[in-house]
XYZ file of C-alpha atoms in Angstrom:
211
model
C 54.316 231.151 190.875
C 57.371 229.872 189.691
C 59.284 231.219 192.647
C 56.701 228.648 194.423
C 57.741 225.882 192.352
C 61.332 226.074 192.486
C 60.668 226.857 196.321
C 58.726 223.631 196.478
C 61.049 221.255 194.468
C 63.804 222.254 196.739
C 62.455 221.201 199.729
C 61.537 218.534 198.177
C 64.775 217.580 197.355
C 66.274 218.497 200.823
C 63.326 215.698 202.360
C 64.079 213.274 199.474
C 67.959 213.612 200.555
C 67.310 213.793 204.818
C 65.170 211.052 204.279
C 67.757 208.811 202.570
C 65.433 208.700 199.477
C 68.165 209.343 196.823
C 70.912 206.906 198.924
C 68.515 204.111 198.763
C 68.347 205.166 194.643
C 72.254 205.134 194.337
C 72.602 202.054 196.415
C 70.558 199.950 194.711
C 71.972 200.638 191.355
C 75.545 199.901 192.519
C 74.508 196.502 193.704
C 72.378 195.939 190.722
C 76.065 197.007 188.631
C 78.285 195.025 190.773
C 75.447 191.969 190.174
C 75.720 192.044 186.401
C 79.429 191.910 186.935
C 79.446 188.554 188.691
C 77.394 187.033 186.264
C 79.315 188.512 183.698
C 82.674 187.258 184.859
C 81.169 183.933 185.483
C 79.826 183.585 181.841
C 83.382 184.248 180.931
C 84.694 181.220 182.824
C 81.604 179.262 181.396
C 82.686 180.316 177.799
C 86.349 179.475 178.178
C 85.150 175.385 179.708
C 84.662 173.801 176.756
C 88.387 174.899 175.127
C 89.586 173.476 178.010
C 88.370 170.329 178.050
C 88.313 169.561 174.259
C 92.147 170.960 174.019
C 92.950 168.263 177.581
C 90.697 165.555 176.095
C 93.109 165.996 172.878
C 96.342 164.707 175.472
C 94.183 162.724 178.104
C 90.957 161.085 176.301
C 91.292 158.353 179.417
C 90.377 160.881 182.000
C 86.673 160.598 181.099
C 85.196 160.962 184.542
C 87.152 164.430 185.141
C 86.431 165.811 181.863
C 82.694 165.071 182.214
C 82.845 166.166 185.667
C 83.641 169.586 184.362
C 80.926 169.629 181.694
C 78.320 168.445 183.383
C 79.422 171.243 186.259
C 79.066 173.583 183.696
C 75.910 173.115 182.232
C 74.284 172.783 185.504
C 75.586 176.405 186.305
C 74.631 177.859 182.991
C 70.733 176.395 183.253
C 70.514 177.951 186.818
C 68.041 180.826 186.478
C 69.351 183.178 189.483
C 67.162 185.746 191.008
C 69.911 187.581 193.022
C 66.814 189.179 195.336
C 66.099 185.562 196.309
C 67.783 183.911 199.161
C 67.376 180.245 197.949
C 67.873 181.172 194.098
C 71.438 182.504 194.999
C 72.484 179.630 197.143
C 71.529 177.252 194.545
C 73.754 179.903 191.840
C 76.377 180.051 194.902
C 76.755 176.145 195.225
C 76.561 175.274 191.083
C 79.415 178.108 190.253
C 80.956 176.302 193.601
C 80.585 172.343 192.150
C 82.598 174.259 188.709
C 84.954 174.898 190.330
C 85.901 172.305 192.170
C 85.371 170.295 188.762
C 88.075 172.567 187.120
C 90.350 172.102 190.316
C 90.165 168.348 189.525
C 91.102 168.769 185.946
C 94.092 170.893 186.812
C 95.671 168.374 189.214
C 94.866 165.873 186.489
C 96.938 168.261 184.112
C 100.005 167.908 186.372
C 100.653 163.851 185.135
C 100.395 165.313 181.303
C 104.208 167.167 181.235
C 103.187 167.375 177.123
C 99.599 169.095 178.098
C 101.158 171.597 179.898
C 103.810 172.755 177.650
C 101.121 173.110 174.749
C 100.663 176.284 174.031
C 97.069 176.353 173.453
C 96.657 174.959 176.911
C 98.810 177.985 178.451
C 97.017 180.409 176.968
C 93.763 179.010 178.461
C 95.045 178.088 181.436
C 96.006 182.068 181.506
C 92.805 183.275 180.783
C 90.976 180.980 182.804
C 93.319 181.988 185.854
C 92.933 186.316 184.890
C 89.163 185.078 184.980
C 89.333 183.481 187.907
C 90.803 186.298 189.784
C 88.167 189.458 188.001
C 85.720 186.543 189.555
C 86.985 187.504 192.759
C 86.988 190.983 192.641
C 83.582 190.978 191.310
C 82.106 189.059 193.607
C 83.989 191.383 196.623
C 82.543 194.416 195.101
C 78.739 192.746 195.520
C 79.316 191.477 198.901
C 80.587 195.350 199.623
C 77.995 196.674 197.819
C 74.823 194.320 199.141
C 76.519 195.571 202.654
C 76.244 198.994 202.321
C 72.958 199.013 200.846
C 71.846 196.640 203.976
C 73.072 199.034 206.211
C 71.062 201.684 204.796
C 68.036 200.079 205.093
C 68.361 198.693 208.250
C 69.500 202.071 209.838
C 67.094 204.778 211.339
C 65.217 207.176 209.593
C 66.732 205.814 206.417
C 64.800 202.531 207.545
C 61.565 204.329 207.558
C 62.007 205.239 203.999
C 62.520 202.001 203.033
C 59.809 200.221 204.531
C 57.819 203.249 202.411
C 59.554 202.485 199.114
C 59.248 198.660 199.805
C 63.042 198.224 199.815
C 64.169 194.967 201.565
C 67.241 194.013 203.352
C 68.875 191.675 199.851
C 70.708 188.239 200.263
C 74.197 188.068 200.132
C 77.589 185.516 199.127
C 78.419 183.626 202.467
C 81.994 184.279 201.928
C 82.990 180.957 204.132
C 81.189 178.817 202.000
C 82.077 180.283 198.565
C 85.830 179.780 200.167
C 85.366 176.149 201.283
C 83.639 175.050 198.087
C 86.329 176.894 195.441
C 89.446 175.901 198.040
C 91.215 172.634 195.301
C 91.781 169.712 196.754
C 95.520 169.312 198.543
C 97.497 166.798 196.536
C 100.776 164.946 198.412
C 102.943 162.938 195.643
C 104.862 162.295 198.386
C 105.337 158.354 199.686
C 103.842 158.326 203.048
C 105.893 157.462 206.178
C 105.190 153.732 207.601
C 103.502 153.139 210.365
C 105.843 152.856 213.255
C 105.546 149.364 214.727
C 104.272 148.749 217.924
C 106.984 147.323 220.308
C 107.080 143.593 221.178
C 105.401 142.884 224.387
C 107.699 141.484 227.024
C 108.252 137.305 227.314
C 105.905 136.160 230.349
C 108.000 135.505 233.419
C 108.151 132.121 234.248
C 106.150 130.113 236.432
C 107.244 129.782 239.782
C 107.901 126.403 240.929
């Protein structure tokens, strides 16, 4: 009898592998991993905000429209409750993380008239974390967009397709990388005194009337 059962559970096990069963299983935990990352990393960049602003509002108080800017950015993004299975709950989590940071690419180029900000200490140090943050931001979010792929793939591909439909395992939405790109690019500052116009060239005298 127990010959039977191991007998059993092994092809069981062979199926549950052919089938794409146990890929499906794998899958879906690394994107639910890589998911907790992003948020994660973003929560980080949340945390570090209000340093920032209280230690620029300490040098530049008259910069009130940036420095709300970036708060009220923030707490929009915190408040967003993201269901990362939901199409239209991660485009509205895509677009608020997107309006931050814009907001902190404002504040930065604001930064740049404030030489005595800058060489503050305190400021470096945030400005170094919030840059290291920026960047595991990146990674993190790469990793999902990899990892949403391959599990996609999976369950879009025959047999493993057939499996999935069984299970009830859906195709999940993704980052649009353009758009994440566009909204996080900061603005392009010029200090630079722009060129004059060239000046059009005077239009010849009228000939003379003829007698």
């Amino acid at each position: 009898m127990r010959v039977v059962r191991v007998a059993l559970l092994a092809v069981a096990s062979l199926f549950l592998s052919a089938c794409g069963y146990n890929t499906l299983q794998v899958q879906d935990e690394t994107v639910k991993s890589a998911w907790s990352e992003v948020v994660n990393q973003y929560q980080r960049r949340a945390d570090l905000i209000p340093n920032l602003v209280n230690t620029v509002k300490g040098f530049a108080a008259q910069e009130q429209a940036v420095l709300v800017g970036v708060t009220e950015a923030r707490a929009k993004a915190t408040q967003i409750q993201v269901n990362a299975n939901d199409p239209e709950s991660l485009k509205q989590f895509q677009a608020a993380q997107g309006e931050v940071s814009s907001a902190l690419s404002r504040l930065m180029v604001v930064v740049e008239k404030y030489p005595e900000l800058k060489s503050d200490q305190n400021f470096r140090d945030l400005q170094a974390q919030l840059e290291g943050t920026e960047n595991r931001i990146t990674v993190a979010r790469n990793r999902y967009i990899q990892a949403v792929q391959d599990f996609n793939v999976t369950v879009r591909r025959f047999p493993t397709n057939l499996t999935a439909m069984l299970f009830g395992y859906k195709v999940k939405p993704n980052f649009t990388v353009e758009n994440e790109a566009a909204i996080a690019r900061p603005p392009t500052v010029d200090f630079s005194t722009p060129a004059p116009a060239p000046q059009a060239a005077p239009e010849p005298a009228p000939a003379p009337a003829g007698n």
